[in-house]
Backbone as a ProteinNet text record, in pm:
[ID]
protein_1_A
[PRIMARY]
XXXXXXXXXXXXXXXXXXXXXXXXXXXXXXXXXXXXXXXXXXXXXXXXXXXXXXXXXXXXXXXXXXXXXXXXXXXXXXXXXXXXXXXXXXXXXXXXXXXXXXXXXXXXXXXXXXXXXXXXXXXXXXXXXXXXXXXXXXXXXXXXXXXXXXXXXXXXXXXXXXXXXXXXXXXXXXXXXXXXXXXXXXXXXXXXXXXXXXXXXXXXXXXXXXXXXXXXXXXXXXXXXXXXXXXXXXXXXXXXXXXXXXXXXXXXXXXXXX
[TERTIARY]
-145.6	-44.6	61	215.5	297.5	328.9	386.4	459.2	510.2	665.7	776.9	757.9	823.1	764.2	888.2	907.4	1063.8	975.5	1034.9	984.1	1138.2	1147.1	1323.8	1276.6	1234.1	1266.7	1388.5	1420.2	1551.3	1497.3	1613.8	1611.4	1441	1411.3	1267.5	1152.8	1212.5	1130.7	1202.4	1137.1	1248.3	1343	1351.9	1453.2	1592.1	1676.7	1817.4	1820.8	1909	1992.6	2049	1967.4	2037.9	2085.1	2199.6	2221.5	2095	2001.5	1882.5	1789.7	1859	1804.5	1918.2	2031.9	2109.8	2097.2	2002.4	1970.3	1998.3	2032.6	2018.3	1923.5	1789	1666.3	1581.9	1587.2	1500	1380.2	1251.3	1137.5	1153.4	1192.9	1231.5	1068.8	995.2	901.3	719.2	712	588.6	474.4	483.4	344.2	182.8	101.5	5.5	-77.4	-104	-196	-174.4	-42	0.9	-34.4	-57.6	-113.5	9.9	45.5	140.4	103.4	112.4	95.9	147.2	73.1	150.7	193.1	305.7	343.6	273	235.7	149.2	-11.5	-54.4	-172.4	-235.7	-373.7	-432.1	-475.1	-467.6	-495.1	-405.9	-248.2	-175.9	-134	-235.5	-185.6	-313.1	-442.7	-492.9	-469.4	-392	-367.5	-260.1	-136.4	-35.9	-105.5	-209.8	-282	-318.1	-375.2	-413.2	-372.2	-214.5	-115.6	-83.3	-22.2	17.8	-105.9	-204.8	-333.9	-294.2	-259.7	-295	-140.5	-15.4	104.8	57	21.7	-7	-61.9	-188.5	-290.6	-255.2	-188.8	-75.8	-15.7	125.3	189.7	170.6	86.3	25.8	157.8	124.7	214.9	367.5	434.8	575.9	598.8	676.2	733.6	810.4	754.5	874.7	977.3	1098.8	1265.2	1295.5	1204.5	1278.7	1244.7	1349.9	1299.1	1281.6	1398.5	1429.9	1288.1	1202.4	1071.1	1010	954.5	862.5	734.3	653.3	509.1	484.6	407.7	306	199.1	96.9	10.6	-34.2	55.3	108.3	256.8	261.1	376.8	495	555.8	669.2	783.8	761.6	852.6	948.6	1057.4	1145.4	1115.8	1132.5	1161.9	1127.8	1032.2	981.1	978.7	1057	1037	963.3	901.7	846.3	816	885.5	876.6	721.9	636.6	543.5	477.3	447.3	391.2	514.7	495.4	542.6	488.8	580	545.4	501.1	414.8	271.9	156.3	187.6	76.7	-32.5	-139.8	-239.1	-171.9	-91	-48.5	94.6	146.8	295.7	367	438	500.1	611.2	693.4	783.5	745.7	701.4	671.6	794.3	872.5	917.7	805.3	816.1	714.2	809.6	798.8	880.9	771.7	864.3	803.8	641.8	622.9	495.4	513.4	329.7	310	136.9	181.6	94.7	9.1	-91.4	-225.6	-360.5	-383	-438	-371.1	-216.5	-195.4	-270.2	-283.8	-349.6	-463	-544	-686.5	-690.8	-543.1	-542.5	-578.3	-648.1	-746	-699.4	-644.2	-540.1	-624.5	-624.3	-672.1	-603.7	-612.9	-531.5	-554.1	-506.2	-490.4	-466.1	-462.5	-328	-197.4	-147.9	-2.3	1.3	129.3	204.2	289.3	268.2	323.3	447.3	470.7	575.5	692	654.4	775.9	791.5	663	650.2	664.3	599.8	535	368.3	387	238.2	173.3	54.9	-30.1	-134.5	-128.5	-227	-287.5	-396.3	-499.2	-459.8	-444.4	-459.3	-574	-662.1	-753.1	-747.1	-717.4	-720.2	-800.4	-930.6	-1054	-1057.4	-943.3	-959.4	-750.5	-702	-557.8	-522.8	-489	-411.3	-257	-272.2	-122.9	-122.8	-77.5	-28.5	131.4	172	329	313.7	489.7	466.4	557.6	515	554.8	556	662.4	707.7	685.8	647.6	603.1	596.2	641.3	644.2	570.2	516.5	480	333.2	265.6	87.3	6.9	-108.7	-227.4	-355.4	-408	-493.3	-500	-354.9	-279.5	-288.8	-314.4	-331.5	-167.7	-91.9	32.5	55.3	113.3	159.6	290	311.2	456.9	415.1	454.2	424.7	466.4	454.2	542	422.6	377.3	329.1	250.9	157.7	105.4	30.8	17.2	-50.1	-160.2	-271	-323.7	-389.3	-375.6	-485.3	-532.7	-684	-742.9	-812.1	-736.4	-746.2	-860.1	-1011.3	-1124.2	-1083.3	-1112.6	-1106.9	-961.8	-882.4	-757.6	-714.8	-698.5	-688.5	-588.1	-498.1	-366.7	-333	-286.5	-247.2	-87.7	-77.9	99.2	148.7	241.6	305.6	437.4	503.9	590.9	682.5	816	897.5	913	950.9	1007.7	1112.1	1170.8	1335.5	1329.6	1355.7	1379.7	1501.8	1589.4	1714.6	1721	1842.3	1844.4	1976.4	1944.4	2010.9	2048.5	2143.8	2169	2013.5	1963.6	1864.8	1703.3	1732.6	1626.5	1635.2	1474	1453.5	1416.6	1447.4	1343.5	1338.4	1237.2	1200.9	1256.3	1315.6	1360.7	1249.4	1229.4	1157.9	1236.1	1252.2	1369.6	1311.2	1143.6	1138.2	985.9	944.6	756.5	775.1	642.9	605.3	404.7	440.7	266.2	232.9	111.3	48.9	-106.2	-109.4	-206.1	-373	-406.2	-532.3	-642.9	-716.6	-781.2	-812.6	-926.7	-947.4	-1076	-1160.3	-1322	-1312.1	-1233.6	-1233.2	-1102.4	-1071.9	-926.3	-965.6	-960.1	-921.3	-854.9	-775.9	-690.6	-674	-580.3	-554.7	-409.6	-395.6	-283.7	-251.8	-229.6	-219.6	-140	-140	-94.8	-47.3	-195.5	-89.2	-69.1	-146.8	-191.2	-98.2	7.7	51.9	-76.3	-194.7	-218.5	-398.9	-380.7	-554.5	-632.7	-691.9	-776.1	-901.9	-946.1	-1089.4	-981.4	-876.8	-779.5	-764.5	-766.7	-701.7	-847.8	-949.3	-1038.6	-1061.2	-1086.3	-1154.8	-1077.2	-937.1	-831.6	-877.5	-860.7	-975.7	-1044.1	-1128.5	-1284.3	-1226.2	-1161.9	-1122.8	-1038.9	-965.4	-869.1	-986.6	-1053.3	-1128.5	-1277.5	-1330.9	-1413.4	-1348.5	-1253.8	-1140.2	-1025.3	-1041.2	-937.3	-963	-1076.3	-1032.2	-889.2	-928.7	-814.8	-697.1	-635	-534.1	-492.1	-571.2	-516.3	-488.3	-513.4	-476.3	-315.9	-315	-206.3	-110.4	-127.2	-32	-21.3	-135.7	-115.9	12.9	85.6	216.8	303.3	325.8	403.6	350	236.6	221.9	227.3	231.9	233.3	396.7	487	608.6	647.7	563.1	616.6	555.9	424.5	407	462.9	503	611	752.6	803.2	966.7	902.4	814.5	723.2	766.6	626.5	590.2	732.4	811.8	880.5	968.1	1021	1123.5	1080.7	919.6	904.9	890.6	860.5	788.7	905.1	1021	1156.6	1221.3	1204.4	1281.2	1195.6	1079.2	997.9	1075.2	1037.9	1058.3	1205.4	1264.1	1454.2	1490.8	1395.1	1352.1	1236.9	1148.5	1035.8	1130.1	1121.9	1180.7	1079.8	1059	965.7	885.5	988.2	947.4	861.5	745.6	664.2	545	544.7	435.7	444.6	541	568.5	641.6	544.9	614.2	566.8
-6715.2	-6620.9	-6600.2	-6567.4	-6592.6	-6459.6	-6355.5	-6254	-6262	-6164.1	-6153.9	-6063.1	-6086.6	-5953	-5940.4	-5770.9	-5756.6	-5629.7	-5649.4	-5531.2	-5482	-5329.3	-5332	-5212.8	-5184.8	-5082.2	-5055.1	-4902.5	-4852	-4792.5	-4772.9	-4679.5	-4673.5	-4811.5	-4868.8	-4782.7	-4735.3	-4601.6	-4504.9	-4407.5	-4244.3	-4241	-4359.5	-4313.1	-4446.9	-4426.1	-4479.3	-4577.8	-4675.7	-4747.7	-4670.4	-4701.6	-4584.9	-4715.2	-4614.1	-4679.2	-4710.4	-4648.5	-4634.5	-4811.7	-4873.3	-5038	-5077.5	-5032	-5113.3	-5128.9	-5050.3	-5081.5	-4959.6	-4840.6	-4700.5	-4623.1	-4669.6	-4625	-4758.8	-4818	-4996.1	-4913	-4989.9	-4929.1	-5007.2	-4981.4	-5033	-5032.9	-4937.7	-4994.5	-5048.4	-5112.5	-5225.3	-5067.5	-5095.5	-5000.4	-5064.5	-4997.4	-5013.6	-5100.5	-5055.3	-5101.2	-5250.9	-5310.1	-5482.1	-5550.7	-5686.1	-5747.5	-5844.1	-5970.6	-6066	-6182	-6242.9	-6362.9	-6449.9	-6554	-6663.9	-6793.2	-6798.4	-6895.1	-7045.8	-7092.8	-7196.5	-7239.4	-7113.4	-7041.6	-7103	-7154.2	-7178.2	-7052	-6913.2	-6781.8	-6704.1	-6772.1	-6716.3	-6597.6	-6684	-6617.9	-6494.1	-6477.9	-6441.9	-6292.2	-6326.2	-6258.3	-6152.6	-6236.1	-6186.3	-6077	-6144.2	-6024.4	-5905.2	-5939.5	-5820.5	-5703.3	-5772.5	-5667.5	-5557.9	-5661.4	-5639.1	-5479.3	-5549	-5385.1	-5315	-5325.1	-5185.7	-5118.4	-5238.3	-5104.2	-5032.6	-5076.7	-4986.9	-4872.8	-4853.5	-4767	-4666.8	-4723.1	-4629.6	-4602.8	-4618.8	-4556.8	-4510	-4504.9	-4455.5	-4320.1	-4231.8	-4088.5	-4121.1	-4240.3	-4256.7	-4348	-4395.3	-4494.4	-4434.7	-4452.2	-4341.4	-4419.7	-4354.4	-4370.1	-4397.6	-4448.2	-4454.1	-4362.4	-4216.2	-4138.5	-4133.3	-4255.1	-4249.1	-4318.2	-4355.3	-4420.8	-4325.2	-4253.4	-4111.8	-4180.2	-4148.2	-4213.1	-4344.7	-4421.1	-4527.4	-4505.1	-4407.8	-4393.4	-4203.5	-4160.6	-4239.9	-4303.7	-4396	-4400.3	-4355.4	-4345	-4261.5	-4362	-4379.9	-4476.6	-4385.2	-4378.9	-4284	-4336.7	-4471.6	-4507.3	-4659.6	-4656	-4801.3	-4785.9	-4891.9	-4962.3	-5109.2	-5074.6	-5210.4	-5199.4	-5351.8	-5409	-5502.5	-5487.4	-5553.6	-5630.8	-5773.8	-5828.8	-5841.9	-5894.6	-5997.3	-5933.1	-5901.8	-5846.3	-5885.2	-5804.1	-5821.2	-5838.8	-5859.8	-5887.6	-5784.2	-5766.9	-5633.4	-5549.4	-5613	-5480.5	-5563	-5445.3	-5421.9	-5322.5	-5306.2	-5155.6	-5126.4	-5093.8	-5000.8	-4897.3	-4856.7	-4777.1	-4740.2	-4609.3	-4593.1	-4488.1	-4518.1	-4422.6	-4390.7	-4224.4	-4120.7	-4094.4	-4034.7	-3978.4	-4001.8	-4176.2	-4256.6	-4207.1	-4221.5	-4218.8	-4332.5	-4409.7	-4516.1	-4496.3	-4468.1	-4425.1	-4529.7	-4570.5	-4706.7	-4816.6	-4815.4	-4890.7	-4900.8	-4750.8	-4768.2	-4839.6	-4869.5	-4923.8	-5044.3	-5107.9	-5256.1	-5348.7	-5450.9	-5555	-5663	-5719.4	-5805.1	-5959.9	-6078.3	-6177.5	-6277.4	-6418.1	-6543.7	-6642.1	-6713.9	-6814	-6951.1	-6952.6	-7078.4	-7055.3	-6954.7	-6919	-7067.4	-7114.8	-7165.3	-7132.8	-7090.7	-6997	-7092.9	-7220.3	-7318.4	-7277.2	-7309.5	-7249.5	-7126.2	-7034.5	-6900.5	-6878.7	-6966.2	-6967.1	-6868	-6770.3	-6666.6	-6677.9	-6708.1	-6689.4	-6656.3	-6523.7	-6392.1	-6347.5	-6330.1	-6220.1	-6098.9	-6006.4	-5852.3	-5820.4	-5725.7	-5608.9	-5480.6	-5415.4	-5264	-5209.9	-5211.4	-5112.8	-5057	-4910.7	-4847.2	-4803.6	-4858.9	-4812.4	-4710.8	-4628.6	-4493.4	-4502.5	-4471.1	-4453.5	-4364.7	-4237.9	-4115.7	-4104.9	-4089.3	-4091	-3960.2	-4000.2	-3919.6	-4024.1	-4063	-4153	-4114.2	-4206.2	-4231.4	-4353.9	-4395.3	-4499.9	-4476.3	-4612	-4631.4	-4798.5	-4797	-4967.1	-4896	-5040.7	-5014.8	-5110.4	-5046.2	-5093.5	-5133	-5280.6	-5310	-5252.1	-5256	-5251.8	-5080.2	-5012.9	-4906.1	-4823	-4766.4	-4720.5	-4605.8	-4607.3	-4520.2	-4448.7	-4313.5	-4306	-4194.1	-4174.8	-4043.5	-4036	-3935.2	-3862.8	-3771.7	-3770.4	-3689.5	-3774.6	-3694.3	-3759.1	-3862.2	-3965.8	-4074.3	-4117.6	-4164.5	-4184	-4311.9	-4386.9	-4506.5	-4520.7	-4583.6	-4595.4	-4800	-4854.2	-5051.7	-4975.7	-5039.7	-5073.1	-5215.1	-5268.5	-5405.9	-5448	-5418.4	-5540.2	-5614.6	-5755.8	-5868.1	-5983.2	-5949.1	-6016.3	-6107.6	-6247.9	-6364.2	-6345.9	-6319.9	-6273.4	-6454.8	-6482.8	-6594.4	-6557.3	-6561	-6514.8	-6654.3	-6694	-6721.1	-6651.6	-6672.5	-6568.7	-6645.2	-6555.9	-6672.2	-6528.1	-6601.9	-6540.2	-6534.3	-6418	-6354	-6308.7	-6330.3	-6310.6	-6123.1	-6052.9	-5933.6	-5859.9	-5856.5	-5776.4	-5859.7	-5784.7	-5786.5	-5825.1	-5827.6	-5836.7	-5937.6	-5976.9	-6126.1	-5987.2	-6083.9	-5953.1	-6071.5	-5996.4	-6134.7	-6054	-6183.3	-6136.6	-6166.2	-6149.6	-6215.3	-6232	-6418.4	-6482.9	-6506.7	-6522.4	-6558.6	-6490	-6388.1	-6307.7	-6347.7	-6379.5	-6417.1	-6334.9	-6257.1	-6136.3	-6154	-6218.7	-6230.3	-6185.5	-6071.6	-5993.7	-6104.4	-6132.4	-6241.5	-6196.4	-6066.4	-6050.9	-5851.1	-5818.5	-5672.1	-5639.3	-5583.1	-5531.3	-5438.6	-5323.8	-5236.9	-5170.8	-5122.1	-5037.5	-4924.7	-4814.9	-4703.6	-4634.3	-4634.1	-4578.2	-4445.5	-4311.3	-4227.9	-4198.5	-4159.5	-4110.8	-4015.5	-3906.2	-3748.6	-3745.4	-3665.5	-3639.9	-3740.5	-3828.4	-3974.4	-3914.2	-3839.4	-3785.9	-3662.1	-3574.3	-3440.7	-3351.5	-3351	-3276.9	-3222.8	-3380.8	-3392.4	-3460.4	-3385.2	-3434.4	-3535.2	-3476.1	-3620.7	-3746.9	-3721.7	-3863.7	-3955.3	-3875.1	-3888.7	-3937.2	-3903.5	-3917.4	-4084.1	-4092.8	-4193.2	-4296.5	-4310.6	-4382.9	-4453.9	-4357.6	-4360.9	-4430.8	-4417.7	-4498.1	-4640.5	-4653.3	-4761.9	-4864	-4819.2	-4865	-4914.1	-4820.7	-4836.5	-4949.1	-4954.4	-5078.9	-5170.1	-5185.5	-5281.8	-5310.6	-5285	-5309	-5424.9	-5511.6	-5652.8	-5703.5	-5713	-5767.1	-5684.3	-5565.3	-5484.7	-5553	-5536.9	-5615.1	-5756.8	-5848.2	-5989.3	-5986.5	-5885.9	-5858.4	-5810.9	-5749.5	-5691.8	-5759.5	-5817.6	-5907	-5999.5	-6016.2	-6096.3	-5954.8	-5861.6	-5732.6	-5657.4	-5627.2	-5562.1	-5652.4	-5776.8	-5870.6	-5855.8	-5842	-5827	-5716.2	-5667	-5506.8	-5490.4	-5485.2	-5514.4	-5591.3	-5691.4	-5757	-5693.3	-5658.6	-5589.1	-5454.5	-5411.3	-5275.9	-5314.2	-5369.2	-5425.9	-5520	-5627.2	-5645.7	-5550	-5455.5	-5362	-5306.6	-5227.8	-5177.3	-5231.8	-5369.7	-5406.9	-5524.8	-5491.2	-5531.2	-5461.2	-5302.5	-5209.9	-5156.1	-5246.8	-5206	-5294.7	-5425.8	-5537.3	-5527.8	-5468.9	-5419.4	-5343.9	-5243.5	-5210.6	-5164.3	-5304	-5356	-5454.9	-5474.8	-5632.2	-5699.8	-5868.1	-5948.3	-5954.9	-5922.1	-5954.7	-5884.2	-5771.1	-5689.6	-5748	-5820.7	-5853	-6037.8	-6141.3	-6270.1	-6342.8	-6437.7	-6527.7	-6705.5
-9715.9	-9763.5	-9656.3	-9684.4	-9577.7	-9592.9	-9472.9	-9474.6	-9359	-9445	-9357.6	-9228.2	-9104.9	-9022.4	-8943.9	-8959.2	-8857.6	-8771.1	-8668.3	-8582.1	-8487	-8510.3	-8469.1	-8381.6	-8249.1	-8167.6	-8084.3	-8174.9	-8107.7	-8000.6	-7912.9	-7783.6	-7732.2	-7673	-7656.5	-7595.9	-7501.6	-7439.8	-7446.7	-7359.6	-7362.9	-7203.8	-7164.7	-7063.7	-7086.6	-7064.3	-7085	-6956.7	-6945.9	-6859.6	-6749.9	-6602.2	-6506.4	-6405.6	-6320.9	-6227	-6062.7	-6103.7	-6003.5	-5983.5	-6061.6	-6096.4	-6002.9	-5999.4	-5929.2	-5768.3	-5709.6	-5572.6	-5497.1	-5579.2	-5505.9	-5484.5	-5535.1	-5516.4	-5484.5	-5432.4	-5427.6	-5306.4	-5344.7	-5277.1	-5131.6	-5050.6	-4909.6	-4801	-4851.5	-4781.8	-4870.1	-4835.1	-4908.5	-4929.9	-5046.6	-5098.8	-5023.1	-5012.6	-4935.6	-4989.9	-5141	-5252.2	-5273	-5239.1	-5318	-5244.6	-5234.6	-5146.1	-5178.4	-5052.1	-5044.1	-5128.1	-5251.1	-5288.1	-5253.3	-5183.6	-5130.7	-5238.1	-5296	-5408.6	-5398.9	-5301.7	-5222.8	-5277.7	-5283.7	-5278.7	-5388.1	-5439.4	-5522	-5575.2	-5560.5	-5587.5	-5639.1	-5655.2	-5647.5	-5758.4	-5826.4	-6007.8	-6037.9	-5952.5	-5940.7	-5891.6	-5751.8	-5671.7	-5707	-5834.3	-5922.7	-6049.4	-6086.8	-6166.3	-6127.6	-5997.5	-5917.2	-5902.4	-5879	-5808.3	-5947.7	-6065.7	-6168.4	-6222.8	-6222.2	-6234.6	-6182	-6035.9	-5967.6	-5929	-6036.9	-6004.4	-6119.8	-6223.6	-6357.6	-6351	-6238.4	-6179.2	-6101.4	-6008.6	-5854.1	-5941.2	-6034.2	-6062	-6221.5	-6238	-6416.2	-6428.5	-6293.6	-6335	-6292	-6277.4	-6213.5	-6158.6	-6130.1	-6050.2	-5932.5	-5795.6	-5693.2	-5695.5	-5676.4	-5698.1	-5825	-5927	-6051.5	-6170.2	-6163.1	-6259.6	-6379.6	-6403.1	-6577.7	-6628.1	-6559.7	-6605.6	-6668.2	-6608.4	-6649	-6586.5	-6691.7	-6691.6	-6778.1	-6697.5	-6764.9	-6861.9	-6809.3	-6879	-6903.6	-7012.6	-7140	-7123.5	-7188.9	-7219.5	-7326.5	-7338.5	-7471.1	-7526.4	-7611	-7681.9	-7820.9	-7817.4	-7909.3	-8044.9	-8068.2	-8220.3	-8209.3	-8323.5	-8396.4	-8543	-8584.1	-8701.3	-8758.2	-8862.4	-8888.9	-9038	-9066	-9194.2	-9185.8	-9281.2	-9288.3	-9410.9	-9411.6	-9529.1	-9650.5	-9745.2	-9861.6	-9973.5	-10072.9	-10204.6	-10268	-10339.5	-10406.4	-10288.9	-10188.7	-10106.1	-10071.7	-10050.6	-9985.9	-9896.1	-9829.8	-9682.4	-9701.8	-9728.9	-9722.3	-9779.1	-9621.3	-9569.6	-9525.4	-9502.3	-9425.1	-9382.1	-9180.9	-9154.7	-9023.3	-9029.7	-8859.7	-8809.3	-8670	-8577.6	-8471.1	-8507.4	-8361.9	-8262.8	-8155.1	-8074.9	-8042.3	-8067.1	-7977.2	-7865	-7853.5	-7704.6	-7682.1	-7594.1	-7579.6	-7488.9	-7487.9	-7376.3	-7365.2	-7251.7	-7188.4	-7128.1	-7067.8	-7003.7	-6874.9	-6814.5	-6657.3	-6632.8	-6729.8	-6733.6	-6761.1	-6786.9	-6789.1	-6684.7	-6723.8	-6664	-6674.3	-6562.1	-6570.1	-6477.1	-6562.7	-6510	-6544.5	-6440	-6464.2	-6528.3	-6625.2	-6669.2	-6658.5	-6527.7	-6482.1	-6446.1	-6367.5	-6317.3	-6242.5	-6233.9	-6118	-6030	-5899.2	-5844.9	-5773.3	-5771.1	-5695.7	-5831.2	-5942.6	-6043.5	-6099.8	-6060.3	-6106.6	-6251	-6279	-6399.7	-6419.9	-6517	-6500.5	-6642.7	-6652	-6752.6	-6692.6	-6801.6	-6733.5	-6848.1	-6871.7	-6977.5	-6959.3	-7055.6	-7004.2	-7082.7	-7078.7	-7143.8	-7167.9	-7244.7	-7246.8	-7301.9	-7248.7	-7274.4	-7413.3	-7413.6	-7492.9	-7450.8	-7580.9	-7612.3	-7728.1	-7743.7	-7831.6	-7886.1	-7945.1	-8029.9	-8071.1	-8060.7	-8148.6	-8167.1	-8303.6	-8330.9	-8386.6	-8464.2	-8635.8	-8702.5	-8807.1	-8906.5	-9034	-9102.2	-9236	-9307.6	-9392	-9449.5	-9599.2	-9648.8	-9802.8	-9791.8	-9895.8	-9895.8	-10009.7	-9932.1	-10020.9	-9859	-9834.3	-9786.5	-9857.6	-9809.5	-9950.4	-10072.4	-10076.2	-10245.2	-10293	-10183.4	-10236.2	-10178.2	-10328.7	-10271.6	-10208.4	-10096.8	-9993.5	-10026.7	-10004.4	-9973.2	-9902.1	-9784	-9677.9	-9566.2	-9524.3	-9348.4	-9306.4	-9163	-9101	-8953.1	-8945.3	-8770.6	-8790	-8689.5	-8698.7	-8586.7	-8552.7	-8426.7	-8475.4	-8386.5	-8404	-8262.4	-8251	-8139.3	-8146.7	-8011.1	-7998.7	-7891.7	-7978.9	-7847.1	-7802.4	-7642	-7610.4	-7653	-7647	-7702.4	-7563.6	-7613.6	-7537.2	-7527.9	-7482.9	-7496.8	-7413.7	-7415	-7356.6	-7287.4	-7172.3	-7126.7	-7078.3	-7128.3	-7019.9	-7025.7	-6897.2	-6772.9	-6744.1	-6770	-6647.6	-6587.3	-6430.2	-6321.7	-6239.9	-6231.8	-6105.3	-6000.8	-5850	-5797.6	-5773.9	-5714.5	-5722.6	-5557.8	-5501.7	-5356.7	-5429.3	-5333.2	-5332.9	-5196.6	-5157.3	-4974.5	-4903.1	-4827.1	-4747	-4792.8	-4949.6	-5052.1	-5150.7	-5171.8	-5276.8	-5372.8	-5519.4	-5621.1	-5735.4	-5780.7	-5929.6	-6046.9	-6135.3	-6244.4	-6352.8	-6486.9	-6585.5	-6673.5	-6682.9	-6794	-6866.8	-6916.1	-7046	-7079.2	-7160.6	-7188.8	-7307.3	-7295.4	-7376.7	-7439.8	-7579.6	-7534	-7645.1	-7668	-7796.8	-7794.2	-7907.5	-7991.3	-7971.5	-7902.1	-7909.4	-8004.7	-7972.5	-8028.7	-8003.4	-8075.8	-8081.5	-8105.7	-8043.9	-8104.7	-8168.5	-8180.3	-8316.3	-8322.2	-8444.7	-8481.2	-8564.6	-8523	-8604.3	-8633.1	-8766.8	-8803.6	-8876.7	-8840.9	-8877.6	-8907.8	-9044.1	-9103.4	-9171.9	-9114.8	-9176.8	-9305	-9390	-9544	-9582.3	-9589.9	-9673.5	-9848.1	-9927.5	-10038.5	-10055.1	-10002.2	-10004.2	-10006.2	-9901.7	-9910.8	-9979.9	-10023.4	-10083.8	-10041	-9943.5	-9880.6	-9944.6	-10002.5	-10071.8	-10054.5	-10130.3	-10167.8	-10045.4	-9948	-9791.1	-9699.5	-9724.3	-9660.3	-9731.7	-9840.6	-9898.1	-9857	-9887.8	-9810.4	-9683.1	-9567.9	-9436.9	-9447.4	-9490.4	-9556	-9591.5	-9643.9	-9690.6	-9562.2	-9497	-9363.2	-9275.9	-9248.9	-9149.1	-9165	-9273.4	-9342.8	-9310.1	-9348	-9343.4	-9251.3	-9126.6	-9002.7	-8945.1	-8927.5	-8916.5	-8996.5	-9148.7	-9250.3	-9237.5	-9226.1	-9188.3	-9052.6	-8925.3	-8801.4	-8820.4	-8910.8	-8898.8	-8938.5	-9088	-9117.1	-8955.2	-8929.4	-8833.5	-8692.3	-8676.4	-8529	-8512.4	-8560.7	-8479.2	-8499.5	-8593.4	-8577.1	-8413.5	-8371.2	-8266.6	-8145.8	-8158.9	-8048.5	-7978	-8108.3	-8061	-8042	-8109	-8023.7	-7874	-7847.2	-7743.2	-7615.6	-7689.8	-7586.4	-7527.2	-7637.8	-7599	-7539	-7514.2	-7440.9	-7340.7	-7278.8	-7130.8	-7107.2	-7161.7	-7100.9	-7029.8	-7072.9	-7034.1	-6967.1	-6935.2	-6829.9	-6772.8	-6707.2	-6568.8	-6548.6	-6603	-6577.8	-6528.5	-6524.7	-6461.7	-6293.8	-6307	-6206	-6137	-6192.9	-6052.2	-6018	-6073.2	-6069.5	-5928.7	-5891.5	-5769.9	-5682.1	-5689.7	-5628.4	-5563.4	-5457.2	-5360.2	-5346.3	-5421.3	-5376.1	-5238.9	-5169.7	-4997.5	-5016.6	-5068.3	-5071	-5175.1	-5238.5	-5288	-5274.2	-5269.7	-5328.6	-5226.3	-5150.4	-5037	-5090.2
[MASK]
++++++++++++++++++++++++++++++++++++++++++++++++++++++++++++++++++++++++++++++++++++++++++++++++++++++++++++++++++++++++++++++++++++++++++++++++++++++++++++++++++++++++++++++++++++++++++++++++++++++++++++++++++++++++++++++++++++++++++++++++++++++++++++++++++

């Protein structure tokens, strides 16, 4: 069965385009926690995972000098839209989600694949234990054919989700400073050990209607997640790209990448 999939996030997180990327806040002295990857190195990609964990970890509550970040874990994303699945099909929707907030980045478990660190090329595993989503959403469509039309709060909880990252990287000479750019991510949805889904007044209000629903999502979140795995893969991607694009924006290589 084929379905269409658009995924359109506006205004991607909750902080705007600052001038603090441009080198008026750049972290000038080497955080304690990173260790130097030597591009040389048969470890290198290893050693790149490493690091990659433990900025997520150190800076779960902030990034120092860059305020417009906020926090990692959670994170806050303003506005997602997503078109999902092919008519007549079991799952297909139109849902936007406000005021997300994404909880389990810090606990990400980051391992290598095969990076090449001479072209900086990265293929990396991630893991996230246990990931959260709480919005508030609107949605019209049908889920295993059952029709939807509703607004209110949403939470879903990813046990284990396991995602495949591959990375171009170019390095960029700047004043006194190397810094890596990322020209090409690439983040795909691999796999998931469980999904549970919650969706407040899908029914206006009737609960049995609403519960049984439940009952029904949740039996059934393997087949719901197959549906949606290339929709959250790309969302996931335009995520993490943007943040750990505004990191390495002012992170200077010379501190983690020789």
């Amino acid at each position: 069965m084929n379905f269409t999939i658009h995924v359109f996030i506006v205004a991607i997180l909750a902080w705007a385009v600052s001038t603090e990327v441009n080198g008026a806040n750049i972290i000038r002295e080497k955080p304690a926690f990173l260790d130097i990857c030597k591009r040389s190195d048969s470890g290198f990609g290893q050693c790149w995972a490493k690091n990659t964990e433990k900025m997520l970890q150190e800076w779960r509550s902030g990034v120092p000098g860059l305020k417009s970040i906020g926090t990692l874990d959670p994170l806050h994303v303003k506005r997602v839209k997503i078109s999902q699945g092919g008519q007549g099909g079991p799952v297909a929707f139109n849902m936007e989600l406000t005021k997300a907030e994404l909880s389990g980045l810090g606990a990400a478990i980051f391992e290598d694949l095969g990076s090449n660190g001479n072209n900086l090329d990265l293929k990396l595993k991630m893991t996230l234990p246990s990931f959260k989503l709480n919005a508030d959403y609107t949605m019209q469509g049908n889920i295993l054919s059952l029709p939807l039309n509703s607004h209110g709060k949403t939470r879903m909880t990813f046990q284990n989700a396991v995602f495949s990252c591959n990375a171009h990287c170019k390095l960029r000479e700047e004043g006194e400073f190397m810094f890596v750019d990322l020209e090409k991510v690439q983040i795909i949805f691999e796999d998931i050990g469980a999904v549970q889904f919650r969706l407040d007044n899908l029914f206006g209000g009737n609960t049995a209607l609403e519960e049984s629903a439940h009952t029904l999502f949740n039996e059934n979140w393997r087949a719901i997640f197959e549906v949606l795995r290339p929709s959250l893969s790309q969302t996931t991607e335009i995520v993490l790209k943007d943040v750990l694009s505004r990191i390495l924006a002012i992170l200077p290589a010379n501190h983690y990448v020789m």
